[in-house]
Amino acid sequence: VIWMTQSPSLLSASTGDRVTISCRMSQGISSYLAWYQQKPGKAPELLIYAASTLQSGVPSRFSGSGSGTDFTLTISCLQSEDFATYYCQQYYSFPQGFGGGTKVEIK
Amino acid sequence: EVQLVESGGVVVQPGGSLRLSCAASGFTFDDYAMHWVRQAPGKGLEWVSLISWDGGSTYYADSVKGRFTISRDNSKNSLYLQMNSLRAEDTALYYCAKDMGDIVVVPAANTHRTYGMDVWGQGTTVTVSS
């Protein structure tokens, strides 16, 4: 089993801020990592896959980086619609798993 | 329009059984692996199970292994999750999700990977309570 540590669990920020979320694996997963955004009462939506590839239709202020065990999601200029919970997911091996989530709230 | 619609969620007693369904439309269903993911009230996402495009390979989270069975009927564009011996901790919103590909081998690591989940349904709620 691959253990995933996502941090922080809560992030308070203001519109226009640059924010970063970290996801660390207990073992290397190459670049087989995705990031999802979930808003209250809604299903998750794919933002980034293969660690750094932006899903079609996702704004370019979102970016992902990393490989191996350490990964980062960055939102370059936080917009009002970005206040949500974000999850990383490894799809390198079974059982697949999600990080614990990062709630981005208004400061 | 690409769409996944889950159904079958109800209130069930501990020890009971339930089958969830997921109807797919707008894409070639049998080209892709499919997942079930759940979310307990107020909690994060938990990966539950995956099935390959043809149903020939299935994988489960340790928390449901031996109790849940994933299956699919490609002629009906449908995904299923048979849930037996239900426990209170199985109470959750259950999502079906489409993978962006099928299972592939990672030779250097002797493991199997997929591609990430690009389409999600709105979920169906399972409550296990007496």
XYZ file of N, CA and C in Angstrom:
711
model
N 0.843 -1.203 0.000
C 0.000 0.000 0.000
C 0.875 1.248 0.000
N 0.511 2.209 -0.810
C 1.221 3.491 -0.840
C 0.488 4.469 0.060
N 1.210 5.015 1.036
C 0.629 6.008 1.946
C 0.838 7.397 1.369
N -0.209 8.205 1.516
C -0.188 9.531 0.931
C -0.396 10.572 2.024
N 0.446 11.591 2.014
C 0.315 12.679 2.983
C 0.108 13.975 2.230
N -1.067 14.553 2.387
C -1.394 15.802 1.709
C -1.403 16.923 2.746
N -0.773 18.045 2.397
C -0.713 19.164 3.341
C -0.740 20.506 2.612
N -1.287 21.531 3.296
C -1.950 21.459 4.588
C -3.366 20.898 4.430
N -4.022 20.600 5.524
C -5.400 20.142 5.443
C -6.352 21.325 5.292
N -5.937 22.470 5.769
C -6.725 23.698 5.650
C -5.801 24.843 5.278
N -6.231 25.604 4.312
C -5.428 26.709 3.812
C -6.333 27.929 3.708
N -5.995 28.980 4.443
C -6.760 30.226 4.382
C -6.031 31.202 3.474
N -6.723 31.710 2.490
C -6.080 32.579 1.515
C -7.065 33.618 0.997
N -6.509 34.610 0.332
C -7.318 35.687 -0.238
C -7.301 35.606 -1.753
N -8.317 36.157 -2.359
C -8.360 36.249 -3.821
C -7.095 36.951 -4.316
N -6.478 36.383 -5.323
C -5.252 36.923 -5.871
C -3.987 36.287 -5.321
N -4.111 35.541 -4.232
C -2.954 34.879 -3.640
C -2.460 33.744 -4.541
N -1.182 33.419 -4.356
C -0.597 32.217 -4.936
C -0.583 31.163 -3.833
N -1.142 29.996 -4.118
C -1.212 28.955 -3.102
C -0.595 27.673 -3.631
N -0.010 26.915 -2.706
C 0.567 25.629 -3.073
C 0.088 24.560 -2.094
N -0.185 23.403 -2.640
C -0.626 22.244 -1.875
C 0.349 21.113 -2.168
N 0.729 20.395 -1.125
C 1.726 19.347 -1.256
C 1.101 17.971 -1.104
N 1.661 17.016 -1.823
C 1.235 15.621 -1.715
C 2.507 14.771 -1.733
N 2.700 14.010 -0.671
C 3.915 13.203 -0.543
C 3.541 11.732 -0.465
N 4.281 10.890 -1.185
C 4.039 9.448 -1.247
C 5.046 8.697 -0.378
N 4.637 7.537 0.100
C 5.540 6.716 0.900
C 6.549 5.967 0.039
N 6.281 5.905 -1.267
C 7.224 5.327 -2.218
C 7.034 5.992 -3.568
N 8.012 5.872 -4.441
C 7.956 6.553 -5.714
C 6.846 6.053 -6.617
N 6.187 6.992 -7.292
C 5.103 6.652 -8.207
C 5.344 7.251 -9.599
N 6.590 7.571 -9.903
C 6.895 8.238 -11.176
C 6.040 9.504 -11.268
N 5.281 9.663 -12.348
C 4.426 10.846 -12.489
C 2.946 10.489 -12.506
N 2.601 9.346 -11.927
C 1.224 8.849 -12.031
C 0.362 9.404 -10.903
N 0.156 10.721 -10.977
C -0.585 11.430 -9.948
C -1.565 12.401 -10.590
N -2.764 12.477 -10.007
C -3.791 13.401 -10.465
C -4.216 14.315 -9.321
N -4.749 15.457 -9.695
C -5.330 16.409 -8.743
C -6.785 16.654 -9.126
N -7.640 16.706 -8.099
C -9.069 16.942 -8.291
C -9.520 18.100 -7.416
N -10.544 18.789 -7.901
C -11.200 19.843 -7.147
C -12.619 19.392 -6.828
N -13.044 19.621 -5.593
C -14.417 19.294 -5.225
C -15.036 20.473 -4.497
N -16.195 20.897 -5.003
C -16.959 21.947 -4.348
C -18.094 21.317 -3.558
N -18.589 21.991 -2.529
C -19.624 21.401 -1.669
C -20.838 20.915 -2.454
N -21.248 19.678 -2.188
C -22.410 19.109 -2.831
C -22.198 18.685 -4.274
N -20.967 18.741 -4.739
C -20.667 18.383 -6.137
C -19.681 17.225 -6.199
N -19.660 16.576 -7.351
C -18.681 15.521 -7.591
C -17.301 16.133 -7.828
N -16.252 15.406 -7.554
C -14.906 15.890 -7.870
C -14.748 16.118 -9.372
N -13.824 17.026 -9.707
C -13.500 17.283 -11.111
C -11.990 17.178 -11.281
N -11.586 16.559 -12.376
C -10.168 16.393 -12.667
C -9.554 17.723 -13.091
N -8.462 18.077 -12.435
C -7.723 19.297 -12.794
C -6.457 18.970 -13.588
N -5.690 18.031 -13.049
C -4.360 17.725 -13.571
C -4.146 16.219 -13.484
N -3.507 15.661 -14.515
C -3.103 14.259 -14.495
C -1.669 14.154 -14.969
N -1.099 12.996 -14.783
C 0.327 12.792 -15.083
C 1.180 13.859 -14.404
N 0.783 14.227 -13.221
C 1.487 15.165 -12.335
C 1.459 16.615 -12.794
N 1.484 16.841 -14.123
C 1.626 18.221 -14.590
C 0.805 18.554 -15.830
N 0.005 17.628 -16.329
C -0.783 17.862 -17.543
C -2.144 18.416 -17.168
N -2.442 19.591 -17.688
C -3.694 20.261 -17.380
C -4.837 19.607 -18.157
N -5.894 19.242 -17.460
C -7.073 18.685 -18.115
C -7.701 19.764 -18.998
N -8.270 19.346 -20.109
C -8.918 20.268 -21.030
C -9.966 21.109 -20.304
N -9.926 22.416 -20.555
C -10.912 23.309 -19.972
C -10.539 23.885 -18.620
N -9.463 23.387 -18.027
C -9.038 23.884 -16.710
C -8.192 25.143 -16.898
N -8.468 26.182 -16.144
C -7.715 27.441 -16.304
C -6.220 27.256 -16.080
N -5.440 28.043 -16.791
C -3.980 27.916 -16.752
C -3.370 28.410 -15.439
N -4.173 29.017 -14.568
C -3.629 29.400 -13.256
C -3.358 28.172 -12.370
N -3.908 27.027 -12.776
C -3.612 25.782 -12.075
C -2.392 25.123 -12.728
N -1.484 24.641 -11.901
C -0.347 23.900 -12.426
C 0.082 22.834 -11.426
N 0.690 21.796 -11.947
C 1.175 20.712 -11.106
C 2.624 20.417 -11.416
N 3.333 19.957 -10.405
C 4.735 19.616 -10.603
C 5.110 18.462 -9.684
N 6.288 17.898 -9.973
C 6.805 16.829 -9.124
C 6.872 15.501 -9.831
N 7.615 14.597 -9.226
C 7.686 13.215 -9.677
C 8.333 12.399 -8.567
N 8.143 11.103 -8.636
C 8.705 10.268 -7.579
C 7.824 10.263 -6.342
N 8.220 10.983 -5.322
C 7.461 10.977 -4.076
C 6.856 12.330 -3.692
N 7.305 13.401 -4.293
C 6.856 14.735 -3.884
C 6.198 15.490 -5.033
N 4.985 15.966 -4.777
C 4.174 16.619 -5.799
C 3.554 17.894 -5.234
N 3.289 18.836 -6.134
C 2.725 20.118 -5.728
C 1.666 20.563 -6.715
N 0.560 21.071 -6.167
C -0.452 21.769 -6.959
C -0.323 23.244 -6.619
N -0.234 24.079 -7.634
C -0.126 25.516 -7.438
C -1.279 26.213 -8.143
N -1.879 27.149 -7.445
C -2.856 28.057 -8.049
C -2.194 29.426 -8.036
N -1.928 29.965 -9.218
C -1.057 31.138 -9.303
C -1.734 32.415 -8.826
N -3.027 32.541 -9.046
C -3.755 33.749 -8.672
C -5.169 33.324 -8.307
N -5.379 33.105 -7.023
C -6.610 32.498 -6.542
C -7.836 33.340 -6.929
N -8.814 32.678 -7.520
C -10.079 33.326 -7.874
C -11.174 32.851 -6.931
N -12.285 33.576 -6.908
C -13.371 33.255 -5.967
C -13.897 31.838 -6.190
N -13.909 31.396 -7.449
C -14.434 30.065 -7.760
C -13.468 28.940 -7.392
N -12.282 29.288 -6.922
C -11.283 28.277 -6.567
C -11.378 27.850 -5.113
N -12.235 28.511 -4.344
C -12.384 28.096 -2.953
C -13.149 26.780 -2.941
N -12.462 25.719 -2.541
C -12.950 24.353 -2.688
C -11.992 23.430 -1.939
N -12.245 22.132 -2.038
C -11.337 21.149 -1.472
C -10.608 20.438 -2.603
N -9.327 20.222 -2.415
C -8.477 19.621 -3.433
C -7.902 18.304 -2.930
N -7.882 17.325 -3.832
C -7.370 16.001 -3.497
C -6.322 15.564 -4.522
N -5.265 14.936 -4.034
C -4.355 14.240 -4.940
C -4.754 12.767 -4.970
N -4.383 12.093 -6.051
C -4.685 10.676 -6.212
C -3.531 10.002 -6.927
N -3.088 8.860 -6.376
C -2.079 8.080 -7.084
C -2.764 6.947 -7.834
N -2.372 6.780 -9.088
C -2.920 5.679 -9.886
C -1.792 4.801 -10.420
N -0.700 4.767 -9.674
C 0.490 3.995 -10.036
C 0.337 2.520 -9.714
N -0.349 2.216 -8.621
C -0.504 0.826 -8.235
C -1.783 0.648 -7.441
N -2.206 -0.606 -7.334
C -3.407 -0.922 -6.571
C -3.027 -1.385 -5.167
N -3.789 -1.035 -4.120
C -4.992 -0.195 -4.215
C -4.644 1.268 -4.478
N -5.401 1.877 -5.361
C -5.207 3.296 -5.602
C -5.671 4.065 -4.363
N -5.299 5.333 -4.274
C -5.674 6.086 -3.089
C -5.700 7.577 -3.330
N -6.346 8.269 -2.401
C -6.431 9.721 -2.417
C -5.739 10.288 -1.185
N -5.204 11.496 -1.344
C -4.748 12.212 -0.174
C -5.936 12.634 0.677
N -5.653 13.124 1.867
C -6.701 13.464 2.810
C -7.490 14.721 2.466
N -7.000 15.483 1.491
C -7.724 16.671 1.062
C -7.177 17.955 1.674
N -7.284 19.033 0.921
C -6.923 20.373 1.385
C -8.086 21.302 1.108
N -8.657 21.847 2.157
C -9.746 22.803 1.991
C -9.143 24.196 1.878
N -9.432 24.857 0.780
C -8.966 26.236 0.576
C -10.131 27.157 0.906
N -9.968 27.914 1.962
C -11.040 28.785 2.415
C -10.647 30.252 2.314
N -11.657 31.090 2.360
C -11.435 32.530 2.280
C -10.872 33.031 3.599
N -9.779 33.772 3.490
C -9.124 34.320 4.681
C -9.938 35.467 5.274
N -23.340 14.237 -24.868
C -22.751 14.623 -23.582
C -22.304 13.386 -22.812
N -21.081 13.411 -22.343
C -20.575 12.316 -21.534
C -21.225 12.366 -20.154
N -21.793 11.243 -19.728
C -22.559 11.254 -18.490
C -22.496 9.907 -17.786
N -22.463 9.969 -16.463
C -22.572 8.793 -15.603
C -23.667 9.074 -14.590
N -24.589 8.124 -14.448
C -25.698 8.291 -13.515
C -25.783 7.066 -12.613
N -25.542 7.283 -11.338
C -25.606 6.206 -10.356
C -27.027 6.054 -9.806
N -27.319 4.841 -9.355
C -28.609 4.583 -8.710
C -28.458 3.386 -7.778
N -29.486 3.200 -6.943
C -29.512 2.030 -6.078
C -29.213 2.295 -4.619
N -28.812 3.500 -4.287
C -28.494 3.804 -2.901
C -29.757 3.893 -2.052
N -29.727 3.260 -0.886
C -30.868 3.244 0.026
C -30.357 3.140 1.460
N -31.300 3.078 2.383
C -30.962 2.769 3.777
C -31.060 1.255 3.946
N -30.027 0.645 4.497
C -29.980 -0.808 4.656
C -29.452 -1.131 6.053
N -29.892 -2.240 6.590
C -29.443 -2.642 7.918
C -28.043 -3.240 7.888
N -27.316 -3.143 8.987
C -26.002 -3.801 9.057
C -26.127 -5.282 8.741
N -25.174 -5.753 7.944
C -25.206 -7.146 7.502
C -25.981 -7.365 6.219
N -26.656 -6.330 5.770
C -27.469 -6.452 4.565
C -26.667 -6.341 3.284
N -27.388 -6.433 2.169
C -26.782 -6.371 0.835
C -27.472 -5.327 -0.013
N -26.737 -4.901 -1.038
C -27.232 -3.841 -1.908
C -26.468 -3.907 -3.212
N -27.102 -3.563 -4.312
C -26.377 -3.449 -5.584
C -26.563 -2.043 -6.137
N -25.440 -1.393 -6.370
C -25.450 -0.082 -7.014
C -25.263 -0.250 -8.511
N -25.845 0.665 -9.263
C -25.695 0.674 -10.715
C -25.196 2.031 -11.178
N -24.544 2.029 -12.321
C -24.062 3.263 -12.921
C -24.291 3.146 -14.427
N -25.114 4.035 -14.951
C -25.418 4.035 -16.378
C -24.544 5.062 -17.077
N -23.849 4.601 -18.107
C -22.930 5.460 -18.841
C -23.504 5.833 -20.201
N -23.199 7.047 -20.651
C -23.620 7.481 -21.977
C -22.658 8.535 -22.500
N -22.646 8.684 -23.827
C -21.849 9.732 -24.442
C -20.409 9.366 -24.737
N -20.021 8.126 -24.463
C -18.668 7.675 -24.802
C -18.698 6.161 -25.041
N -17.635 5.643 -25.604
C -17.548 4.213 -25.891
C -17.191 3.491 -24.606
N -18.207 2.983 -23.937
C -18.061 2.447 -22.586
C -16.986 1.371 -22.502
N -16.961 0.464 -23.459
C -16.049 -0.675 -23.349
C -14.618 -0.348 -23.787
N -14.302 0.914 -23.921
C -12.903 1.314 -24.159
C -12.165 1.641 -22.870
N -12.900 1.716 -21.748
C -12.322 2.289 -20.542
C -12.543 1.420 -19.306
N -11.553 1.457 -18.407
C -11.757 0.922 -17.070
C -12.687 1.865 -16.307
N -13.323 1.319 -15.288
C -14.276 2.092 -14.498
C -14.024 1.877 -13.007
N -14.270 2.952 -12.235
C -14.020 2.944 -10.802
C -15.298 3.163 -10.002
N -15.267 2.724 -8.746
C -16.160 3.210 -7.707
C -15.299 3.908 -6.649
N -15.765 5.080 -6.246
C -15.112 5.889 -5.215
C -16.200 6.310 -4.234
N -15.904 6.322 -2.953
C -16.917 6.716 -1.984
C -16.428 7.849 -1.095
N -17.400 8.504 -0.467
C -17.098 9.623 0.409
C -18.060 9.590 1.591
N -17.548 9.251 2.755
C -18.351 9.251 3.966
C -18.744 10.681 4.306
N -19.840 10.865 5.011
C -20.300 12.222 5.334
C -19.221 13.067 6.001
N -18.917 14.204 5.401
C -17.929 15.118 5.948
C -16.488 14.674 5.836
N -16.241 13.600 5.096
C -14.890 13.041 4.988
C -14.340 13.171 3.577
N -13.147 12.650 3.393
C -12.498 12.720 2.100
C -12.893 11.578 1.174
N -12.254 11.560 0.016
C -12.529 10.538 -0.986
C -11.791 9.251 -0.644
N -12.449 8.121 -0.879
C -11.838 6.807 -0.684
C -12.049 5.980 -1.949
N -10.965 5.550 -2.572
C -11.059 4.663 -3.715
C -11.566 3.303 -3.243
N -12.540 2.737 -3.995
C -13.174 1.484 -3.582
C -12.790 0.323 -4.490
N -12.933 0.516 -5.806
C -12.752 -0.617 -6.702
C -12.571 -0.145 -8.130
N -11.987 -1.019 -8.954
C -11.829 -0.757 -10.378
C -12.038 -2.042 -11.160
N -12.565 -1.909 -12.373
C -12.735 -3.037 -13.270
C -12.185 -2.662 -14.638
N -11.509 -3.600 -15.269
C -10.942 -3.353 -16.586
C -12.037 -3.269 -17.640
N -11.657 -2.885 -18.838
C -12.634 -2.637 -19.902
C -13.519 -3.849 -20.191
N -12.928 -5.028 -20.067
C -13.668 -6.231 -20.411
C -14.159 -7.000 -19.199
N -13.932 -6.462 -18.015
C -14.348 -7.162 -16.804
C -13.387 -8.238 -16.355
N -12.296 -8.432 -17.090
C -11.394 -9.523 -16.794
C -10.486 -9.290 -15.603
N -10.313 -8.041 -15.221
C -9.470 -7.722 -14.052
C -10.239 -6.804 -13.118
N -10.166 -7.110 -11.836
C -10.834 -6.294 -10.821
C -9.892 -6.072 -9.647
N -10.023 -4.937 -9.011
C -9.192 -4.579 -7.862
C -10.072 -3.931 -6.804
N -9.675 -4.095 -5.535
C -10.476 -3.600 -4.439
C -9.619 -2.963 -3.354
N -10.211 -2.013 -2.652
C -9.596 -1.515 -1.425
C -9.660 -2.612 -0.372
N -8.693 -2.619 0.525
C -8.673 -3.632 1.573
C -9.944 -3.571 2.426
N -10.501 -2.386 2.586
C -11.671 -2.200 3.443
C -12.929 -2.888 2.905
N -12.948 -3.236 1.626
C -14.155 -3.852 1.042
C -13.873 -5.217 0.430
N -12.615 -5.601 0.389
C -12.244 -6.863 -0.259
C -12.954 -8.032 0.411
N -13.545 -8.893 -0.411
C -14.271 -10.042 0.118
C -15.733 -9.760 0.403
N -16.116 -8.493 0.426
C -17.515 -8.124 0.689
C -18.179 -7.483 -0.528
N -17.404 -6.733 -1.303
C -17.939 -6.028 -2.471
C -17.453 -6.706 -3.753
N -18.290 -6.658 -4.784
C -17.919 -7.193 -6.101
C -18.289 -6.188 -7.170
N -17.303 -5.800 -7.954
C -17.539 -4.891 -9.074
C -17.766 -5.716 -10.335
N -18.657 -5.242 -11.189
C -18.906 -5.927 -12.454
C -19.400 -4.911 -13.472
N -19.470 -5.332 -14.712
C -19.955 -4.443 -15.764
C -20.647 -5.253 -16.841
N -21.574 -4.602 -17.548
C -22.250 -5.197 -18.688
C -22.067 -4.223 -19.835
N -21.118 -4.503 -20.698
C -20.814 -3.575 -21.788
C -21.954 -3.477 -22.803
N -22.780 -4.503 -22.886
C -23.918 -4.445 -23.818
C -24.974 -3.456 -23.334
N -24.942 -3.161 -22.032
C -25.901 -2.217 -21.449
C -25.239 -0.918 -21.005
N -23.951 -0.767 -21.296
C -23.208 0.431 -20.868
C -23.397 0.693 -19.375
N -23.276 -0.353 -18.604
C -23.557 -0.249 -17.172
C -22.471 -0.856 -16.311
N -22.262 -0.223 -15.169
C -21.307 -0.640 -14.142
C -22.103 -0.953 -12.879
N -21.618 -1.930 -12.117
C -22.329 -2.340 -10.915
C -21.374 -2.492 -9.739
N -21.959 -2.388 -8.541
C -21.205 -2.711 -7.324
C -22.141 -3.494 -6.406
N -21.863 -4.777 -6.250
C -22.605 -5.617 -5.321
C -21.948 -5.489 -3.955
N -22.738 -5.081 -2.979
C -22.218 -4.823 -1.645
C -22.880 -5.776 -0.663
N -22.103 -6.630 -0.044
C -22.609 -7.597 0.928
C -22.018 -7.321 2.299
N -22.621 -7.906 3.305
C -22.134 -7.785 4.695
C -21.853 -6.326 5.042
N -22.826 -5.489 4.759
C -22.620 -4.054 4.945
C -22.443 -3.683 6.408
N -21.595 -2.676 6.615
C -21.272 -2.185 7.958
C -21.597 -0.695 8.040
N -21.696 -0.194 9.250
C -21.974 1.226 9.432
C -20.929 2.083 8.727
N -19.693 1.628 8.738
C -18.614 2.405 8.118
C -18.666 2.416 6.588
N -19.585 1.661 6.000
C -19.787 1.723 4.544
C -20.743 2.852 4.168
N -21.316 3.510 5.154
C -22.203 4.642 4.887
C -21.430 5.738 4.164
N -21.913 6.105 2.976
C -21.176 7.070 2.154
C -21.975 7.421 0.908
N -21.505 8.441 0.234
C -21.942 8.759 -1.121
C -21.013 7.991 -2.052
N -21.595 7.184 -2.926
C -20.807 6.350 -3.828
C -20.839 6.937 -5.230
N -19.645 7.211 -5.747
C -19.492 7.735 -7.094
C -18.981 6.649 -8.034
N -19.484 6.617 -9.254
C -18.766 5.879 -10.284
C -17.975 6.894 -11.101
N -16.859 6.464 -11.613
C -15.972 7.349 -12.351
C -15.330 6.602 -13.503
N -15.169 7.301 -14.606
C -14.544 6.736 -15.803
C -13.039 6.988 -15.744
N -12.261 5.966 -16.023
C -10.825 6.181 -16.170
C -10.551 6.707 -17.581
N -9.390 7.304 -17.749
C -9.034 7.831 -19.069
C -8.418 6.765 -19.968
N -8.278 5.555 -19.456
C -7.759 4.459 -20.254
C -8.109 3.148 -19.599
N -7.276 2.158 -19.854
C -7.471 0.856 -19.214
C -6.223 0.550 -18.386
N -6.196 -0.589 -17.773
C -5.072 -0.977 -16.932
C -3.864 -1.297 -17.818
N -2.709 -0.791 -17.409
C -1.476 -1.125 -18.117
C -0.431 -1.597 -17.112
N 0.471 -2.397 -17.580
C 1.548 -2.901 -16.730
C 2.676 -1.876 -16.699
N 3.264 -1.689 -15.524
C 4.472 -0.885 -15.375
C 5.607 -1.889 -15.193
N 6.299 -2.262 -16.251
C 7.254 -3.377 -16.186
C 8.359 -3.196 -15.148
N 8.899 -1.995 -15.081
C 10.041 -1.774 -14.185
C 9.645 -1.954 -12.726
N 8.385 -1.767 -12.433
C 7.918 -1.817 -11.049
C 7.045 -3.029 -10.775
N 6.786 -3.829 -11.796
C 5.929 -5.007 -11.649
C 4.600 -4.628 -11.002
N 4.016 -3.560 -11.493
C 2.743 -3.121 -10.961
C 1.812 -2.780 -12.123
N 0.582 -2.437 -11.804
C -0.412 -2.071 -12.804
C -0.928 -0.685 -12.486
N -1.067 0.122 -13.512
C -1.546 1.478 -13.301
C -2.689 1.779 -14.258
N -3.355 2.915 -14.002
C -4.365 3.415 -14.935
C -3.993 4.852 -15.311
N -4.985 5.712 -15.582
C -4.677 7.013 -16.173
C -5.312 8.200 -15.435
N -6.111 7.939 -14.419
C -6.811 9.035 -13.769
C -8.270 9.058 -14.186
N -9.113 9.717 -13.378
C -10.564 9.682 -13.565
C -11.062 11.011 -14.122
N -11.563 11.000 -15.349
C -11.920 12.264 -15.980
C -13.407 12.552 -16.002
N -14.245 11.575 -15.700
C -15.690 11.796 -15.668
C -16.244 11.137 -14.415
N -17.070 11.874 -13.696
C -17.666 11.384 -12.452
C -19.191 11.548 -12.518
N -19.894 10.618 -11.895
C -21.320 10.799 -11.705
C -21.582 11.704 -10.516
N -22.841 11.903 -10.211
C -23.226 12.751 -9.081
C -23.347 11.961 -7.781
N -23.282 10.657 -7.864
C -23.254 9.833 -6.668
C -24.626 9.323 -6.241
N -24.595 8.234 -5.470
C -25.796 7.674 -4.869
C -25.465 7.355 -3.414
N -26.410 7.653 -2.516
C -26.124 7.579 -1.085
C -26.522 6.232 -0.494
N -25.582 5.628 0.190
C -25.819 4.377 0.913
C -25.719 4.670 2.404
N -26.753 4.316 3.129
C -26.752 4.492 4.580
C -26.957 3.127 5.227
N -26.025 2.741 6.068
C -26.112 1.460 6.765
C -26.450 1.762 8.221
N -27.664 1.435 8.587
C -28.136 1.768 9.927
C -29.301 0.870 10.311
N -29.377 0.571 11.583
C -30.499 -0.236 12.070
C -31.640 0.671 12.549
